[in-house]
């Protein structure tokens, strides 16, 4: 749990930094670069929530690495968490 929180903390820090850079780029009129930074921030934030909601089994991380999830798959799992099929 401690290691997971440490990773989560760094993911949040990276997200905040990317948002800061994106905001600066946006204010400088560099819209394309700003959107890229915001998209990267969104992907990292999705990974943060996947870890915190235990959608990623960290004990078997090597096994997951053999069958990688895409960032979009992680976000889909977050959005569909309440889907009662």
Coordinates of C-alpha atoms in Angstrom, one line a residue:
X1 CA 0.0 0.0 0.0
X2 CA 2.8 2.4 0.8
X3 CA 4.5 1.9 -2.5
X4 CA 1.2 2.3 -4.4
X5 CA 0.6 5.6 -2.6
X6 CA 4.1 6.8 -3.5
X7 CA 3.5 6.0 -7.1
X8 CA 0.0 7.7 -6.9
X9 CA 1.6 10.8 -5.4
X10 CA 4.1 11.1 -8.3
X11 CA 1.3 10.6 -10.8
X12 CA -0.6 13.5 -9.3
X13 CA 2.5 15.6 -9.2
X14 CA 3.1 14.9 -12.9
X15 CA -0.5 15.6 -13.7
X16 CA -0.4 19.0 -12.0
X17 CA 2.9 19.9 -13.7
X18 CA 1.5 19.0 -17.2
X19 CA -1.6 21.1 -16.4
X20 CA 0.6 24.0 -15.4
X21 CA 2.7 23.7 -18.6
X22 CA -0.5 23.4 -20.7
X23 CA -1.9 26.5 -19.1
X24 CA 1.3 28.4 -19.8
X25 CA 1.3 27.2 -23.4
X26 CA -2.4 28.2 -23.8
X27 CA -1.7 31.7 -22.5
X28 CA 1.2 32.0 -24.9
X29 CA -1.2 31.2 -27.8
X30 CA 0.3 27.7 -28.5
X31 CA -3.1 25.9 -28.6
X32 CA -1.9 22.7 -30.2
X33 CA 0.9 22.2 -27.7
X34 CA -1.4 23.1 -24.8
X35 CA -4.0 20.5 -25.9
X36 CA -1.2 17.9 -26.1
X37 CA -0.1 18.7 -22.5
X38 CA -3.8 18.5 -21.3
X39 CA -4.2 15.2 -23.0
X40 CA -1.1 13.8 -21.4
X41 CA -2.3 15.1 -18.0
X42 CA -5.7 13.3 -18.5
X43 CA -4.0 10.0 -19.3
X44 CA -1.7 10.2 -16.2
X45 CA -4.7 11.2 -14.1
X46 CA -6.5 8.1 -15.4
X47 CA -3.6 5.9 -14.3
X48 CA -3.8 7.5 -10.8
X49 CA -7.5 6.6 -10.4
X50 CA -6.9 3.1 -11.8
X51 CA -4.3 2.6 -9.0
X52 CA -6.4 4.2 -6.3
X53 CA -9.6 2.3 -7.2
X54 CA -7.5 -0.9 -7.4
X55 CA -8.4 -1.5 -11.0
X56 CA -4.8 -2.5 -11.5
X57 CA -3.5 -5.5 -9.6
X58 CA -0.1 -4.2 -8.5
X59 CA 0.9 -7.5 -7.0
X60 CA 0.9 -9.0 -10.5
X61 CA 2.2 -6.0 -12.3
X62 CA 4.7 -8.1 -14.3
X63 CA 1.8 -10.2 -15.6
X64 CA -0.2 -7.1 -16.5
X65 CA 2.9 -5.8 -18.3
X66 CA 2.8 -8.9 -20.5
X67 CA -0.8 -8.1 -21.4
X68 CA -0.8 -4.3 -21.3
X69 CA -3.9 -2.2 -20.9
X70 CA -4.2 0.9 -23.0
X71 CA -4.9 4.1 -21.2
X72 CA -8.2 4.3 -22.9
X73 CA -9.1 0.8 -21.5
X74 CA -8.3 2.1 -18.0
X75 CA -10.5 5.2 -18.5
X76 CA -13.3 3.0 -19.9
X77 CA -13.1 0.8 -16.7
X78 CA -13.4 4.0 -14.6
X79 CA -16.4 5.2 -16.5
X80 CA -18.1 1.8 -16.5
X81 CA -17.5 1.1 -12.8
X82 CA -21.2 1.3 -12.0
X83 CA -22.4 -0.6 -15.0
X84 CA -24.7 -3.3 -13.6
X85 CA -24.9 -6.0 -16.3

